[in-house]
Short mmCIF file of C-alpha atoms and ligand atoms in Angstrom, two decimals:
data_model
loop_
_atom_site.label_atom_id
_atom_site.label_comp_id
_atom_site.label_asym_id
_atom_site.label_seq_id
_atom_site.Cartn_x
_atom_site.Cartn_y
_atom_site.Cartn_z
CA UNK T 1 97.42 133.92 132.03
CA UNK T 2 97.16 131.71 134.83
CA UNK T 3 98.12 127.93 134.71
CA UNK T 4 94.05 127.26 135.30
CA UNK T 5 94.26 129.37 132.14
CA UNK T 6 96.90 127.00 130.90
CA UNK T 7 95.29 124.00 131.21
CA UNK T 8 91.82 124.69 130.34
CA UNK T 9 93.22 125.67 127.02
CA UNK T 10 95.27 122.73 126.69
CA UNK T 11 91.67 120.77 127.37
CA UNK T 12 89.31 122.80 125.10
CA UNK T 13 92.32 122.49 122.53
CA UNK T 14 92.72 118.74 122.87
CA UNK T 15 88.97 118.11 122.37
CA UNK T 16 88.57 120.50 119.38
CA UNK T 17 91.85 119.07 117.76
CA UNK T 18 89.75 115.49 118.59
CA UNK T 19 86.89 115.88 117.24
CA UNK T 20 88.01 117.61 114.07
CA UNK T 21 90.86 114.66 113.38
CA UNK T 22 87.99 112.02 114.04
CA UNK T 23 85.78 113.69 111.58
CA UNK T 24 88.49 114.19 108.78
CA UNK T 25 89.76 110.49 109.06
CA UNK T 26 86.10 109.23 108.76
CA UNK T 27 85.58 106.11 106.35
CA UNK T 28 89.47 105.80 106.74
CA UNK T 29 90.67 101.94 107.48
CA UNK T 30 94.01 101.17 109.84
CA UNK T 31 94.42 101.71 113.73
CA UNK T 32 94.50 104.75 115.37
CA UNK T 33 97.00 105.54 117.82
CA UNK T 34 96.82 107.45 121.29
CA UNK T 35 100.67 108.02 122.85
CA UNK T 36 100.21 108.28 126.81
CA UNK T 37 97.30 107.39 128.23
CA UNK T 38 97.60 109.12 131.52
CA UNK T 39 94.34 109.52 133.54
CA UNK T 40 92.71 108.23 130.33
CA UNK T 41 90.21 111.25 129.32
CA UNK T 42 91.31 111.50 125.82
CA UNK T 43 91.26 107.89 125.59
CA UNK T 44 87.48 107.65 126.93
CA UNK T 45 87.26 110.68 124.58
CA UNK T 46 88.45 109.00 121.28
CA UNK T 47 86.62 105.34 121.79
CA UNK T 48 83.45 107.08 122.84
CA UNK T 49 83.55 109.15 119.66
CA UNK T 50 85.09 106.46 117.14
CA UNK T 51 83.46 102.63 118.59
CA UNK T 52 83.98 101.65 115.14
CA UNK T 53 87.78 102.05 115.36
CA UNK T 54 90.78 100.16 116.94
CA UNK T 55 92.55 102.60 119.73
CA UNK T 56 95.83 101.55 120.28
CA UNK T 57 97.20 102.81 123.53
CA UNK T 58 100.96 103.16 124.47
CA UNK T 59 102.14 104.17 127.95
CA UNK T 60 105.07 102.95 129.65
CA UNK T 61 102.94 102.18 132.99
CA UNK T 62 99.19 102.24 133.58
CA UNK T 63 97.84 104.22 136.17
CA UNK T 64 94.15 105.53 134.45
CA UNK T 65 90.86 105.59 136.03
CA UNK T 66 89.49 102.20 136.11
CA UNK T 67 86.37 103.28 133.87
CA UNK T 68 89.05 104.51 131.09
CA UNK T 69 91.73 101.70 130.88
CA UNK T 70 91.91 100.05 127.65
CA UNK T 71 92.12 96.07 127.31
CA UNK T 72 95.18 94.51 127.45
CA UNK T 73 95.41 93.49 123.72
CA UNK T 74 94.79 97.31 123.06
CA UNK T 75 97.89 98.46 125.19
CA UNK T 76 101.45 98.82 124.24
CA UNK T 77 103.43 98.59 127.39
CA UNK T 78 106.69 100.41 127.48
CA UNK T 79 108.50 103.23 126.41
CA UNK T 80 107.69 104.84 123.44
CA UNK T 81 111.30 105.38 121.89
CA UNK T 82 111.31 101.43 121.80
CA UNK T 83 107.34 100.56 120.96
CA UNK T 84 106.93 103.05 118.04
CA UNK T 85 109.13 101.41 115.99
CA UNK T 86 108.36 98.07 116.84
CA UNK T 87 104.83 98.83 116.15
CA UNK T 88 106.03 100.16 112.84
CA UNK T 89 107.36 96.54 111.95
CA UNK T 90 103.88 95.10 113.03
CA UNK T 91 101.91 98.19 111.74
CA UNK T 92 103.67 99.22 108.74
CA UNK T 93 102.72 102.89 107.42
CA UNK T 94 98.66 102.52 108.09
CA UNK T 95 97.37 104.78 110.79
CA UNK T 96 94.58 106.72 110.35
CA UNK T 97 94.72 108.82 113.49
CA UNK T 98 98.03 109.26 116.39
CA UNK T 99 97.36 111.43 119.46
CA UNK T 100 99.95 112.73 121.17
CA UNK T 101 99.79 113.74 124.83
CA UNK T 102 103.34 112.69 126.44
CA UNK T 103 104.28 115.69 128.16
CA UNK T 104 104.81 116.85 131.31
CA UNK T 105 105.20 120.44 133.52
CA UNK T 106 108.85 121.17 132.06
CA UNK T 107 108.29 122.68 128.32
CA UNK T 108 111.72 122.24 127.46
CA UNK T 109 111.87 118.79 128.57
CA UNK T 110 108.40 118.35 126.34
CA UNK T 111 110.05 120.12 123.13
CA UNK T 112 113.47 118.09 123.42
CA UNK T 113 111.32 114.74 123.37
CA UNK T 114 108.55 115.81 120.92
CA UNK T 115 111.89 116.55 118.94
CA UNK T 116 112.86 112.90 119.58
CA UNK T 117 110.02 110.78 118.46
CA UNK T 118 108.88 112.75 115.50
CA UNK T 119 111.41 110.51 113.44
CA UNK T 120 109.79 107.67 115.44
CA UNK T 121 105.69 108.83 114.89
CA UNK T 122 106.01 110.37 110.95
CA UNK T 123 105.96 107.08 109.48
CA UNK T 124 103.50 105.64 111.61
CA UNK T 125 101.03 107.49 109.86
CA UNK T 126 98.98 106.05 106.21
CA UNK T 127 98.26 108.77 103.26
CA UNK T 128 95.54 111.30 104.36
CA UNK T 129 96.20 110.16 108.14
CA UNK T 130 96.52 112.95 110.87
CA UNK T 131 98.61 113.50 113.90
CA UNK T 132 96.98 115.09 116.56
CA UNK T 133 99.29 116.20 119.04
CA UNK T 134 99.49 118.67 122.62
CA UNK T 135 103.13 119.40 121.56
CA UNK T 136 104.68 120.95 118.21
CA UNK T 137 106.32 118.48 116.09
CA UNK T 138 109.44 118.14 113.77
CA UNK T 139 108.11 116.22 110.68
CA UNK T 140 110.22 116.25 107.69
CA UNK T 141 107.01 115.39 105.22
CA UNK T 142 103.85 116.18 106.85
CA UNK T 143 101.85 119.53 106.85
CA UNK T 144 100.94 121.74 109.47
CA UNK T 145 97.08 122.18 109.44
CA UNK T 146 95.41 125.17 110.67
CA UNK T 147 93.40 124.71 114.04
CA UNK T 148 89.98 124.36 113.64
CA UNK T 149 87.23 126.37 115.65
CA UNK T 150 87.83 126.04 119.42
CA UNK T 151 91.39 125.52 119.47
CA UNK T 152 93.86 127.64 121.03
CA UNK T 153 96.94 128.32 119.43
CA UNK T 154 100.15 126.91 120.60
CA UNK T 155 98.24 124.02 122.88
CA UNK T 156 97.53 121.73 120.11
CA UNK T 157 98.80 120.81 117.14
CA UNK T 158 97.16 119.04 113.47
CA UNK T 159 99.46 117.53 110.70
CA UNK T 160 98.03 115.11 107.72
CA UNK T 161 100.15 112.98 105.76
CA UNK T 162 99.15 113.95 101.96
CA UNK T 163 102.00 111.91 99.82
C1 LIG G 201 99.85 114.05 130.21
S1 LIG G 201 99.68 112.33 130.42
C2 LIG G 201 98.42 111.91 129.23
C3 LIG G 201 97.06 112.39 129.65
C4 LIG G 201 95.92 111.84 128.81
N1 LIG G 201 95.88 112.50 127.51
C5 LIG G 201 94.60 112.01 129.50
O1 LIG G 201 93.68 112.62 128.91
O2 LIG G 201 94.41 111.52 130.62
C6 LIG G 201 101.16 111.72 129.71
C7 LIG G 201 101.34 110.21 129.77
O3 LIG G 201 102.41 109.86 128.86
C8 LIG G 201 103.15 108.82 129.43
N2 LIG G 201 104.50 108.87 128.87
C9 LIG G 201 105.38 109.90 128.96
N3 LIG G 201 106.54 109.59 128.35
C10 LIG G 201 106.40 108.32 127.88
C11 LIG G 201 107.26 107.45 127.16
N4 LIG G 201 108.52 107.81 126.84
N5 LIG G 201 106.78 106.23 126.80
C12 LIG G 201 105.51 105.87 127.13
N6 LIG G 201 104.66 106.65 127.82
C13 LIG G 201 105.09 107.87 128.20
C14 LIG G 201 103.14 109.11 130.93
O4 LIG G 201 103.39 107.92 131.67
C15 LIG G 201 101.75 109.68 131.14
O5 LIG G 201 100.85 108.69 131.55
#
C-alpha cells in the first residue's frame, strides 16, 4: 500500500468517523472538542457540519489556512498534556464530541503519546459522548465502537462514554 494509499485512508476514515460522531451526538448539549488543528480541514469539516455547536480547538501553535482558523476565544493555546486538564477544571465531564488528530509520521512516537493523554481525554468526555480519534486509544471505561460505512480499519478510531 503506498503512503498516497496511507493517507487517503486516513482522510476518507477521518470524514466517515466525522460525520457518523456528529450524527450520534445530535440533540446532545456541552462543547465539542477538536485536539490539533493543523491545516484546519477537520476543523472547517466539524463547524461546517455542526454551526449549532461550540468547537473548541487546542493546538500548541497555529499555523492553519486563514479560511479555517478558529477565533481566539475558541482556541486553547498550548500543549495538550497541560490544557486538557485545565480544561477539565473549567469543563468538568461535559463533552459531547473530542477529535483527535495529534500525530505525526513516526507511529511509535503517535502510539507512546496517544498512550499518554488517554488518562488526560477519558474524562473529558459527558455520558453518551464520543471520541473520535486518528490514533487507537487506552481508555480504562469507554467502549470501542465499530467503524461505520467508509471507514478503514486501523486509521480511525470511535469510543462512547455509556456510564
Ligand atoms: C496532523 S495535524 C492535525 C491536522 C488536522 N486534523 C487537519 O485536518 O488539518 C496535528 C496537529 O496537532 C498539533 N499537536 C501535536 N502535538 C500537540 C500537543 N502536545 N499539544 C498541542 N497540539 C499538538 C500539531 O501542532 C499539529 O498542528
Amino acid at each position: 500500500m503506498s503512503r498516497l494509499d496511507v493517507f487517503i485512508n486516513r482522510m476518507v476514515s477521518q470524514r466517515a468517523c466525522l460525520d457518523f460522531a456528529i450524527e450520534q451526538t445530535r440533540g446532545m448539549t456541552g462543547p465539542v472538542f477538536e485536539l490539533g488543528l493543523g491545516n484546519g480541514r477537520t476543523f472547517d469539516h466539524m463547524r461546517e457540519r455542526m454551526p449549532e455547536r461550540d468547537i473548541f480547538v487546542f493546538e500548541r501553535k497555529v499555523e492553519s489556512n486563514p479560511a479555517s482558523t478558529p477565533d481566539a476565544e475558541m482556541t486553547i493555546l498550548g500543549d495538550v498534556r497541560e490544557t486538557l486538564p485545565q480544561s477539565l477544571e473549567r469543563f468538568g465531564p461535559t463533552a459531547q464530541l473530542i477529535h483527535a488528530d495529534l500525530g505525526g509520521h513516526n507511529l511509535e512516537k503517535n502510539d507512546r503519546f496517544a498512550r499518554e493523554i488517554s488518562p488526560l481525554v477519558e474524562p473529558m468526555l459527558a455520558v453518551g459522548g464520543l471520541m473520535v480519534s486518528s490514533d487507537k486509544m487506552y481508555f480504562s471505561a469507554l467502549t470501542e465502537l465499530p467503524l461505520p460505512e467508509g471507514a478503514v480499519a486501523g486509521r480511525c478510531f470511535v469510543y462512547r462514554r455509556d456510564a
